[in-house]
Coordinates of C-alpha atoms and ligand atoms in Angstrom, one line a residue:
Chain A
X84 CA -86.0 7.0 -114.8
X85 CA -86.4 3.3 -115.4
X86 CA -87.5 2.7 -111.8
X87 CA -90.1 5.5 -112.4
X88 CA -91.4 3.6 -115.5
X89 CA -91.6 0.4 -113.3
X90 CA -93.3 2.3 -110.6
X91 CA -95.8 3.7 -113.0
X92 CA -96.9 0.2 -114.1
X93 CA -96.8 -1.1 -110.5
X94 CA -99.0 1.8 -109.7
X95 CA -101.4 1.1 -112.5
X96 CA -101.9 -2.5 -111.4
X97 CA -102.3 -1.3 -107.9
X98 CA -104.8 1.3 -108.9
X99 CA -107.1 -1.3 -110.6
X100 CA -106.9 -3.5 -107.5
X101 CA -107.4 -0.7 -105.0
X102 CA -110.4 0.8 -106.8
X103 CA -112.2 -2.5 -106.5
X104 CA -111.0 -3.0 -102.9
X105 CA -112.2 0.4 -101.7
X106 CA -115.5 0.2 -103.5
X107 CA -116.1 -3.2 -101.8
X108 CA -115.3 -1.8 -98.4
X109 CA -117.4 1.3 -98.8
X110 CA -120.6 -0.3 -100.1
X111 CA -120.5 -3.6 -98.3
X112 CA -118.8 -2.6 -95.1
X113 CA -116.5 -5.7 -95.4
X114 CA -112.8 -5.2 -95.2
X115 CA -112.1 -8.2 -97.5
X116 CA -108.6 -9.3 -96.6
X117 CA -109.0 -12.3 -98.9
X118 CA -108.7 -9.9 -101.9
X119 CA -105.1 -10.9 -102.7
X120 CA -105.9 -14.6 -102.7
X121 CA -108.8 -14.0 -105.1
X122 CA -106.4 -12.1 -107.3
X123 CA -103.9 -14.9 -107.5
X124 CA -106.6 -17.6 -108.0
X125 CA -108.0 -15.5 -110.9
X126 CA -104.5 -15.2 -112.3
X127 CA -104.2 -19.0 -112.2
X128 CA -107.6 -19.7 -113.9
X129 CA -106.5 -17.3 -116.7
X130 CA -103.1 -19.1 -116.8
X131 CA -104.8 -22.5 -117.3
X132 CA -106.9 -21.1 -120.1
X133 CA -103.7 -19.7 -121.6
X134 CA -102.0 -23.1 -121.2
X135 CA -104.9 -24.8 -123.0
X136 CA -104.5 -22.7 -126.1
X137 CA -106.2 -19.4 -125.4
X138 CA -104.0 -16.4 -126.0
X139 CA -102.9 -14.5 -122.9
X140 CA -105.1 -11.5 -123.6
X141 CA -108.1 -13.7 -124.5
X142 CA -107.6 -15.5 -121.2
X143 CA -108.0 -12.3 -119.3
X144 CA -111.9 -12.6 -119.2
X145 CA -111.5 -16.0 -117.5
X146 CA -109.7 -14.2 -114.7
X147 CA -112.2 -11.4 -114.6
X148 CA -115.1 -13.9 -114.3
X149 CA -113.3 -15.9 -111.7
X150 CA -112.8 -12.8 -109.6
X151 CA -116.4 -11.7 -109.9
X152 CA -117.9 -15.1 -109.1
X153 CA -115.5 -15.9 -106.3
X154 CA -116.1 -12.6 -104.6
X155 CA -119.8 -12.8 -105.0
X156 CA -119.8 -16.3 -103.6
X157 CA -117.5 -15.4 -100.8
X158 CA -120.0 -12.7 -99.7
X159 CA -123.1 -14.8 -100.3
X160 CA -121.9 -17.9 -98.5
X161 CA -119.3 -16.7 -96.0
X162 CA -119.5 -13.0 -95.1
X163 CA -123.3 -12.6 -95.2
X164 CA -124.0 -15.5 -92.8
X165 CA -121.4 -14.2 -90.4
X166 CA -122.8 -10.6 -90.6
X167 CA -126.3 -11.9 -90.0
X168 CA -125.3 -13.1 -86.6
X169 CA -124.6 -9.6 -85.6
X170 CA -121.0 -10.3 -84.5
X171 CA -118.5 -7.6 -84.0
X172 CA -117.0 -6.4 -87.3
X173 CA -113.6 -7.7 -86.3
X174 CA -115.0 -11.2 -86.6
X175 CA -115.6 -10.7 -90.3
X176 CA -112.1 -9.4 -90.7
X177 CA -110.7 -12.5 -89.0
X178 CA -112.9 -14.7 -91.2
X179 CA -111.6 -12.9 -94.3
X180 CA -108.0 -13.5 -93.1
X181 CA -108.8 -17.2 -92.7
X182 CA -110.3 -17.3 -96.2
X183 CA -107.2 -15.6 -97.6
X184 CA -104.9 -18.3 -96.1
X185 CA -107.2 -21.1 -97.3
X186 CA -107.4 -19.5 -100.8
X187 CA -103.7 -19.0 -101.1
X188 CA -102.5 -22.3 -99.7
X189 CA -105.4 -24.3 -101.1
X190 CA -104.3 -23.0 -104.5
X191 CA -100.7 -23.9 -103.7
X192 CA -101.9 -27.4 -102.8
X193 CA -103.5 -27.8 -106.2
X194 CA -101.0 -26.1 -108.5
X195 CA -97.8 -26.8 -106.6
X196 CA -95.2 -24.4 -105.5
X197 CA -93.4 -23.7 -108.8
X198 CA -93.3 -20.5 -110.8
X199 CA -95.3 -20.2 -114.0
X200 CA -95.8 -17.5 -116.6
X201 CA -98.2 -16.7 -119.3
X202 CA -97.4 -17.7 -122.9
X203 CA -97.0 -14.2 -124.1
X204 CA -94.3 -12.0 -125.4
X205 CA -94.0 -8.6 -123.8
X206 CA -94.0 -6.9 -127.2
X207 CA -92.0 -4.2 -128.8
X208 CA -90.0 -1.9 -126.5
X209 CA -91.1 1.8 -126.7
X210 CA -89.1 4.8 -125.6
X211 CA -91.5 7.3 -124.2
X212 CA -90.6 10.4 -122.1
X213 CA -87.3 8.9 -121.1
X214 CA -88.9 5.6 -120.0
X215 CA -88.5 2.3 -121.7
X216 CA -92.0 0.6 -121.7
X217 CA -92.9 -2.7 -123.3
X218 CA -96.0 -3.2 -125.3
X219 CA -97.4 -5.2 -122.4
X220 CA -96.8 -2.4 -120.0
X221 CA -98.4 0.1 -122.3
X222 CA -101.5 -2.2 -122.5
X223 CA -101.6 -2.4 -118.7
X224 CA -101.5 1.4 -118.6
X225 CA -104.3 1.6 -121.1
X226 CA -106.4 -1.0 -119.2
X227 CA -105.9 1.0 -116.0
X228 CA -107.0 4.2 -117.7
X229 CA -110.1 2.5 -119.1
X230 CA -111.0 1.0 -115.7
X231 CA -110.6 4.3 -113.9
X232 CA -112.7 6.2 -116.4
X233 CA -115.4 3.5 -116.4
X234 CA -115.6 3.4 -112.6
X235 CA -115.8 7.2 -112.5
X236 CA -118.6 7.1 -115.0
X237 CA -120.4 4.3 -113.2
X238 CA -120.3 6.0 -109.8
X239 CA -121.1 9.6 -111.0
X240 CA -123.5 9.2 -113.8
X241 CA -125.4 5.9 -113.7
X242 CA -128.4 5.0 -111.6
X243 CA -126.6 1.9 -110.3
X244 CA -123.6 3.9 -109.3
X245 CA -125.6 6.5 -107.4
X246 CA -127.5 3.8 -105.7
X247 CA -124.2 2.2 -104.7
X248 CA -123.0 5.5 -103.2
X249 CA -126.4 6.0 -101.5
X250 CA -126.2 2.5 -100.0
X251 CA -122.7 3.2 -98.8
X252 CA -123.6 6.5 -97.2
X253 CA -126.9 5.5 -95.5
X254 CA -128.4 2.1 -96.2
X255 CA -131.5 2.6 -94.2
X256 CA -132.4 5.8 -96.0
X257 CA -131.5 4.2 -99.3
X258 CA -134.0 1.4 -98.6
X259 CA -136.6 3.9 -97.6
X260 CA -136.1 5.6 -101.0
X261 CA -136.8 2.3 -102.7
X262 CA -133.3 1.1 -103.3
X263 CA -133.0 -2.7 -103.0
X264 CA -129.8 -2.5 -101.0
X265 CA -129.2 -6.2 -100.9
X266 CA -129.2 -6.3 -104.7
X267 CA -126.9 -3.3 -104.8
X268 CA -124.5 -5.0 -102.5
X269 CA -124.5 -8.2 -104.5
X270 CA -123.8 -6.2 -107.6
X271 CA -121.0 -4.4 -105.9
X272 CA -119.4 -7.8 -105.1
X273 CA -119.6 -8.8 -108.7
X274 CA -118.2 -5.5 -110.1
X275 CA -115.4 -5.2 -107.5
X276 CA -114.7 -8.9 -107.8
X277 CA -114.3 -8.4 -111.5
X278 CA -111.8 -5.7 -110.9
X279 CA -110.0 -8.0 -108.4
X280 CA -109.8 -10.7 -111.1
X281 CA -108.6 -8.3 -113.7
X282 CA -106.0 -6.9 -111.3
X283 CA -104.9 -10.4 -110.5
X284 CA -104.2 -11.2 -114.2
X285 CA -102.4 -8.0 -115.0
X286 CA -100.4 -8.3 -111.7
X287 CA -99.3 -11.8 -112.8
X288 CA -98.5 -10.6 -116.4
X289 CA -96.6 -7.6 -115.1
X290 CA -94.6 -9.9 -112.7
X291 CA -93.7 -12.1 -115.6
X292 CA -93.4 -15.2 -113.3
X293 CA -95.7 -15.9 -110.4
X294 CA -96.8 -18.7 -108.1
X295 CA -99.6 -19.4 -105.6
X296 CA -98.2 -17.1 -102.9
X297 CA -97.1 -14.2 -105.1
X298 CA -99.9 -11.9 -104.0
X299 CA -99.8 -12.8 -100.4
X300 CA -98.4 -9.5 -99.2
X301 CA -100.3 -7.5 -101.8
X302 CA -103.0 -6.7 -99.2
X303 CA -100.5 -4.4 -97.5
X304 CA -100.1 -2.3 -100.6
X305 CA -103.9 -2.3 -101.0
X306 CA -104.5 -1.2 -97.5
X307 CA -101.8 1.5 -97.8
X308 CA -103.1 2.8 -101.1
X309 CA -106.7 2.8 -99.8
X310 CA -106.0 4.6 -96.5
X311 CA -103.7 7.0 -98.2
X312 CA -106.6 8.1 -100.5
X313 CA -109.3 7.7 -97.8
X314 CA -111.3 4.5 -97.5
X315 CA -114.2 4.5 -100.0
X316 CA -112.7 7.2 -102.2
X317 CA -112.2 5.8 -105.7
X318 CA -110.3 8.9 -106.7
X319 CA -108.3 8.7 -103.5
X320 CA -107.6 5.1 -104.3
X321 CA -106.1 6.1 -107.7
X322 CA -104.0 8.7 -106.0
X323 CA -102.9 6.4 -103.2
X324 CA -102.0 3.7 -105.7
X325 CA -99.8 6.2 -107.6
X326 CA -98.0 7.2 -104.4
X327 CA -97.5 3.7 -103.1
X328 CA -96.7 2.2 -106.5
X329 CA -94.1 4.9 -107.4
X330 CA -92.6 5.2 -103.9
X331 CA -92.1 1.4 -103.5
X332 CA -90.5 1.0 -106.9
X333 CA -88.4 4.1 -106.8
X334 CA -87.2 3.3 -103.3
X335 CA -86.4 -0.2 -104.5
X336 CA -83.7 1.4 -106.6
X337 CA -82.0 2.4 -103.3
X338 CA -82.9 -0.3 -100.8
X339 CA -83.5 -4.0 -101.1
X340 CA -86.6 -4.5 -103.2
X341 CA -87.7 -7.2 -100.7
X342 CA -88.6 -4.3 -98.4
X343 CA -91.3 -3.0 -100.8
X344 CA -94.1 -3.9 -98.5
X345 CA -92.3 -2.6 -95.5
X346 CA -92.1 0.8 -97.1
X347 CA -95.8 0.7 -98.0
X348 CA -96.5 -0.3 -94.4
X349 CA -94.5 2.6 -93.0
X350 CA -96.5 4.9 -95.3
X351 CA -99.7 3.3 -94.1
X352 CA -98.7 3.7 -90.4
X353 CA -97.8 7.4 -91.0
X354 CA -101.0 7.9 -92.7
X355 CA -103.1 6.3 -89.9
X356 CA -101.3 8.5 -87.4
X357 CA -101.7 11.8 -89.1
X358 CA -104.6 11.6 -91.4
X359 CA -106.7 8.6 -90.4
X360 CA -109.3 9.3 -93.2
X361 CA -106.7 9.8 -95.9
X362 CA -105.7 12.8 -97.9
X363 CA -109.2 13.3 -99.4
X364 CA -111.4 11.2 -97.3
X365 CA -113.8 12.0 -94.5
X366 CA -114.6 8.7 -92.8
X367 CA -116.3 6.9 -95.6
X368 CA -117.4 8.7 -98.7
X369 CA -118.1 6.8 -101.9
Chain B
X114 CA -149.5 25.3 -103.1
X115 CA -149.0 25.8 -106.8
X116 CA -147.3 22.5 -107.6
X117 CA -148.7 19.1 -107.0
X118 CA -146.2 17.9 -104.5
X119 CA -148.1 15.5 -102.3
X120 CA -151.1 13.5 -103.1
X121 CA -154.5 13.3 -101.4
X122 CA -153.9 11.5 -98.1
X123 CA -154.6 8.0 -97.0
X124 CA -155.4 7.0 -93.5
X125 CA -152.4 5.6 -91.5
X126 CA -153.5 3.5 -88.6
X127 CA -151.7 1.5 -85.9
X128 CA -153.6 -0.8 -83.6
X129 CA -152.3 -2.6 -80.6
X130 CA -148.8 -1.9 -81.9
X131 CA -145.8 -3.0 -80.0
X132 CA -142.3 -2.6 -81.4
X133 CA -138.7 -2.6 -80.4
X134 CA -135.1 -3.8 -80.9
X135 CA -133.9 -7.4 -80.6
X136 CA -137.3 -8.7 -79.7
X137 CA -137.7 -6.4 -76.7
X138 CA -140.5 -3.9 -77.0
X139 CA -139.8 -0.2 -76.5
X140 CA -143.3 0.9 -77.3
X141 CA -146.5 -1.2 -76.7
X142 CA -150.2 -1.1 -76.9
X143 CA -150.1 1.8 -79.3
X144 CA -153.4 2.9 -81.0
X145 CA -152.9 5.9 -83.2
X146 CA -154.4 7.2 -86.4
X147 CA -153.5 10.0 -88.8
X148 CA -156.0 11.1 -91.4
X149 CA -156.0 13.1 -94.6
X150 CA -156.0 16.9 -94.3
X151 CA -154.8 16.7 -90.7
X152 CA -151.6 17.2 -88.8
X153 CA -151.4 14.7 -86.1
X154 CA -148.5 15.2 -83.7
X155 CA -146.7 13.0 -81.1
X156 CA -145.0 14.6 -78.2
X157 CA -143.2 13.1 -75.3
X158 CA -140.0 13.2 -73.3
X159 CA -136.6 12.1 -74.6
X160 CA -136.4 8.3 -74.8
X161 CA -140.2 7.8 -74.6
X162 CA -140.1 5.9 -77.8
X163 CA -141.4 8.5 -80.4
X164 CA -138.7 7.6 -83.0
X165 CA -139.1 3.9 -82.4
X166 CA -142.8 4.2 -83.0
X167 CA -142.4 6.1 -86.3
X168 CA -139.7 3.6 -87.4
X169 CA -142.0 0.7 -86.8
X170 CA -144.7 2.4 -88.9
X171 CA -142.5 2.7 -91.9
X172 CA -140.7 -0.7 -91.8
X173 CA -137.4 0.3 -90.3
X174 CA -138.0 -1.3 -86.9
X175 CA -139.7 -4.6 -86.4
X176 CA -143.3 -4.7 -85.3
X177 CA -143.7 -7.3 -82.5
X178 CA -147.4 -7.2 -82.1
X179 CA -150.4 -5.4 -83.6
X180 CA -151.0 -3.9 -87.0
X181 CA -150.1 -1.0 -89.3
X182 CA -152.5 -0.1 -92.1
X183 CA -152.5 2.4 -94.9
X184 CA -156.2 2.7 -95.7
X185 CA -157.2 -0.9 -95.7
X186 CA -153.8 -2.2 -96.8
X187 CA -152.0 -4.1 -94.1
X188 CA -148.3 -3.0 -94.2
X189 CA -147.2 -4.5 -90.9
X190 CA -143.5 -5.4 -91.2
X191 CA -143.3 -4.7 -94.9
X192 CA -139.8 -3.7 -96.1
X193 CA -139.4 0.0 -95.9
X194 CA -139.1 0.3 -99.7
X195 CA -142.6 -1.3 -99.9
X196 CA -144.0 1.2 -97.5
X197 CA -142.4 4.0 -99.5
X198 CA -144.0 2.6 -102.7
X199 CA -147.4 2.8 -101.0
X200 CA -147.1 6.6 -100.6
X201 CA -145.6 7.0 -97.2
X202 CA -142.7 9.5 -97.1
X203 CA -140.5 9.2 -94.0
X204 CA -138.0 11.8 -92.8
X205 CA -135.9 10.3 -90.0
X206 CA -134.7 12.3 -87.0
X207 CA -131.0 11.8 -87.8
X208 CA -129.2 10.5 -90.9
X209 CA -131.9 12.1 -93.0
X210 CA -129.8 12.7 -96.1
X211 CA -126.9 11.1 -98.0
X212 CA -124.0 13.4 -96.9
X213 CA -121.4 12.5 -99.7
X214 CA -124.0 12.9 -102.5
X215 CA -124.8 16.2 -104.0
X216 CA -128.2 17.9 -103.4
X217 CA -129.3 16.8 -106.9
X218 CA -128.2 13.2 -106.4
X219 CA -130.0 13.1 -103.1
X220 CA -133.2 14.1 -104.9
X221 CA -132.5 11.6 -107.7
X222 CA -132.3 8.8 -105.1
X223 CA -135.5 10.2 -103.6
X224 CA -137.0 9.6 -107.1
X225 CA -135.4 6.2 -107.5
X226 CA -138.7 4.4 -107.9
X227 CA -139.9 6.8 -110.6
X228 CA -139.7 6.4 -114.3
X229 CA -136.4 7.8 -115.3
X230 CA -137.9 10.4 -117.5
X231 CA -140.1 11.8 -114.7
X232 CA -137.2 12.6 -112.4
X233 CA -136.1 16.0 -113.8
X234 CA -139.6 17.5 -113.7
X235 CA -140.1 16.2 -110.2
X236 CA -136.9 17.8 -109.1
X237 CA -138.1 21.0 -110.6
X238 CA -141.4 20.7 -108.7
X239 CA -139.5 20.1 -105.4
X240 CA -137.2 23.1 -106.1
X241 CA -140.2 25.3 -106.7
X242 CA -141.3 24.3 -103.2
X243 CA -137.9 24.8 -101.6
X244 CA -136.3 27.5 -103.9
X245 CA -133.4 27.9 -101.5
X246 CA -132.0 24.5 -102.7
X247 CA -131.9 25.8 -106.3
X248 CA -128.5 27.5 -105.9
X249 CA -126.8 24.5 -104.3
X250 CA -127.6 21.6 -106.5
X251 CA -124.0 20.5 -106.9
X252 CA -123.1 21.0 -103.2
X253 CA -122.7 17.9 -101.1
X254 CA -125.6 17.4 -98.7
X255 CA -123.1 17.0 -95.8
X256 CA -122.1 20.6 -96.3
X257 CA -125.5 22.1 -96.0
X258 CA -126.7 24.2 -93.0
X259 CA -129.2 22.5 -90.7
X260 CA -132.2 24.2 -92.3
X261 CA -131.1 23.5 -95.8
X262 CA -130.4 20.0 -94.9
X263 CA -134.0 19.5 -93.5
X264 CA -135.4 21.0 -96.7
X265 CA -133.4 18.5 -98.7
X266 CA -134.5 15.7 -96.4
X267 CA -138.1 16.6 -97.0
X268 CA -137.5 17.3 -100.7
X269 CA -136.2 13.7 -101.0
X270 CA -139.4 12.2 -99.8
X271 CA -141.5 14.7 -101.8
X272 CA -139.9 13.2 -105.0
X273 CA -142.4 10.3 -104.8
X274 CA -145.4 12.6 -104.2
X275 CA -146.3 10.9 -100.9
X276 CA -149.8 10.9 -99.6
X277 CA -148.6 10.4 -96.0
X278 CA -145.8 12.3 -94.5
X279 CA -144.1 10.9 -91.4
X280 CA -141.7 13.4 -89.9
X281 CA -139.4 12.8 -87.0
X282 CA -138.5 16.1 -85.3
X283 CA -138.1 18.1 -88.5
X284 CA -137.2 21.3 -86.6
X285 CA -134.5 19.9 -84.3
X286 CA -131.4 22.2 -84.3
X287 CA -133.2 24.8 -86.4
X288 CA -133.3 28.5 -85.5
X289 CA -136.7 29.4 -84.0
X290 CA -137.7 31.5 -87.1
X291 CA -136.8 28.7 -89.5
X292 CA -138.5 26.1 -87.3
X293 CA -141.7 28.2 -87.2
X294 CA -141.6 28.7 -91.0
X295 CA -141.1 24.9 -91.6
X296 CA -143.9 24.0 -89.3
X297 CA -146.5 26.6 -90.1
X298 CA -145.8 27.1 -93.8
X299 CA -144.6 23.8 -95.2
X300 CA -145.8 21.1 -92.8
X301 CA -149.2 22.7 -92.1
X302 CA -149.4 23.4 -95.9
X303 CA -149.1 19.7 -96.7
X304 CA -152.1 18.9 -94.6
X305 CA -154.1 21.8 -95.9
X306 CA -153.4 20.5 -99.3
X307 CA -155.0 17.2 -98.3
X308 CA -152.1 15.0 -97.3
X309 CA -151.8 13.1 -94.1
X310 CA -149.1 14.4 -91.7
X311 CA -147.8 12.5 -88.7
X312 CA -145.3 14.6 -86.9
X313 CA -143.0 14.0 -83.9
X314 CA -142.1 17.3 -82.4
X315 CA -140.0 18.3 -79.4
X316 CA -141.4 21.9 -79.3
X317 CA -144.8 21.0 -77.8
X318 CA -146.1 24.6 -78.0
X319 CA -145.3 24.9 -81.7
X320 CA -146.6 21.4 -82.4
X321 CA -149.9 22.1 -80.8
X322 CA -150.3 25.3 -82.8
X323 CA -150.3 23.4 -86.1
X324 CA -151.9 20.1 -85.0
X325 CA -155.4 18.9 -85.3
X326 CA -154.8 16.1 -82.8
X327 CA -151.9 15.2 -80.5
X328 CA -150.8 12.1 -78.8
X329 CA -148.6 12.2 -75.7
X330 CA -146.1 9.3 -75.4
X331 CA -144.6 8.4 -72.0
X332 CA -142.6 5.3 -71.3
X333 CA -143.5 3.7 -74.6
X334 CA -147.3 4.1 -74.2
X335 CA -149.8 6.7 -75.2
X336 CA -150.6 8.4 -71.9
X337 CA -152.8 11.2 -73.2
X338 CA -154.4 12.2 -76.4
X339 CA -156.6 15.0 -77.5
X340 CA -157.2 18.1 -79.6
X341 CA -154.6 20.8 -78.8
X342 CA -157.2 23.2 -77.2
X343 CA -158.2 20.4 -74.8
X344 CA -154.6 19.5 -73.9
X345 CA -153.9 23.2 -73.3
X346 CA -156.5 22.9 -70.5
X347 CA -155.0 19.8 -69.0
X348 CA -152.8 20.8 -66.0
X349 CA -150.6 17.8 -66.1
X350 CA -149.9 18.3 -69.7
X351 CA -149.3 22.0 -69.3
X352 CA -146.9 21.3 -66.4
X353 CA -144.8 18.7 -68.3
X354 CA -144.8 20.1 -71.8
X355 CA -145.7 23.7 -72.0
X356 CA -143.5 24.9 -69.1
X357 CA -146.5 26.3 -67.3
X358 CA -147.2 26.7 -63.7
X359 CA -148.2 23.6 -61.7
X360 CA -152.0 23.3 -61.5
X361 CA -153.5 25.4 -58.7
X362 CA -154.8 23.6 -55.7
Ligands
ATP619 N1 -131.2 0.8 -82.3 C1 -131.6 0.7 -81.0 N2 -131.3 -0.4 -80.3 C2 -131.6 -0.5 -79.0 N3 -132.3 0.4 -78.3 C3 -132.6 1.5 -78.9 C4 -132.3 1.8 -80.3 N4 -132.7 3.0 -80.6 C5 -133.3 3.5 -79.5 N5 -133.3 2.6 -78.5 C6 -133.8 2.9 -77.2 O1 -135.2 3.0 -77.3 C7 -135.7 4.0 -76.4 C8 -136.6 5.0 -77.1 O2 -135.8 5.6 -78.1 P1 -136.4 6.6 -79.1 O3 -135.3 7.1 -80.0 O4 -137.6 6.0 -79.8 O5 -136.9 7.8 -78.2 P2 -137.5 9.2 -78.6 O6 -138.8 9.4 -77.9 O7 -137.5 9.4 -80.1 O8 -136.4 10.2 -78.0 P3 -135.8 11.6 -78.5 O9 -136.9 12.6 -78.1 O10 -134.6 11.8 -77.7 O11 -135.6 11.5 -79.9 C9 -134.5 4.6 -75.7 O12 -134.4 4.1 -74.4 C10 -133.3 4.2 -76.6 O13 -132.2 4.0 -75.8
MG620 MG1 -136.5 10.6 -81.4

């Protein structure tokens, strides 16, 4: 039961990250493989705020802003210029991969290779439904719930959210309806980047200790969760994150936890073989 | 027409127009005009550039030479949202709706440029016009039948009360009866109401029946133009488009 509790928190963190990731992919058409490096960079910015006297939770907005600004800038100054040249989509994927390596090891060059942790205590231990959850873990669950409800509300009920979905489905027709798709895409980078930064900080908090390369393989979990739920499906992303989060942690009770990503990857391969558009997805449906 | 759906028309004019992809022209030397209260149609074989021409008029494809005007307003190479703002409603041949969005959401996006408070009443007006859509407001557009989907595609552009309607093969894939109804009731209706209608249509016979003027496109150029009753007398036209017998010698 304790691995289930662990799995639940892992899944919550992954859900926050995947919702941002899948939204980015659906609206902007960029498979941003640098997502993990932006997560960890955001975590470090929050960490330095924390070290300089800001409480851990108050440092969270620093991470969120870092994620938003970095993602926006990455699109504005790297992806967009490459996309303009009408290169094959694979080029942008390779560029993203390069950015990920630069982002991760550039960070390592700056902060060094040692493990750090936020100055934060994990709070009281609660015994709920047979699981032992710390105060920190409960807060992560609450953040996840708030994020999912907010994104649901944004996409379903707001003008911006509907314009994002329209841009994702048919950009030409969206423009012809008066939607400023470039603006919508930039806004999507900001919002999904904010989720990326948020995910980075809670990921680091949940890990307890972390270093520059801690999120390096996280992209595998993200891809698995996204494809499981269907690319561009925010609800699918939540579902995919639950499945991947729980299965990797629960299986870690039986096999070496180092193989977490391998298990996610096997799930991803199975998924791509049998249901390439995920459980809920049909190609790309934000 | 009981509801004010479309506005009094404006004149849409293209002069010396050439347009295409990647700087290479697909259509060239095009002079066409559509006027209020009239249905002007464009017919021509597959690949003759009909869709490309329409796209260049509404800012989806780049104009390489010549001009597009709405009344006296030069709209050459304006972004397509600017063209929409000036009252031109464009229904593309394919990808004419947002499949994952519900019918209601499709209409809402159609009314994106409106004041938020006007949207519900505009949706009501469009539904009055296409009552069939009423019962399927929460259905995803991707799940509609071909005819329902075309009604939604037209409903989307009607949200902005366009004065000029640019329609690319609105009857493709529709059953003959539905196609006839769409052309003769709805599309002819817009023109009779005073709007400007520019229509690309594969069914030449049906197009001629509702048109006031028809252009024939071939190889990216206007090869023939005239009133339907004159074209019906033209042997070459009859042979190529109306499936008639070759001209007698
Ligand atoms: N996006 C594009 N890029 C390059 N060439 C294109 C593009 N779209 C169309 N073409 C080419 O332009 C030519 C004219 O195409 P267009 O779609 O305008 O023809 P059409 O008259 O509408 O045909 P149809 O009756 O089949 O709809 C074709 O040869 C087509 O291959
Ligand atoms: Mg065409």
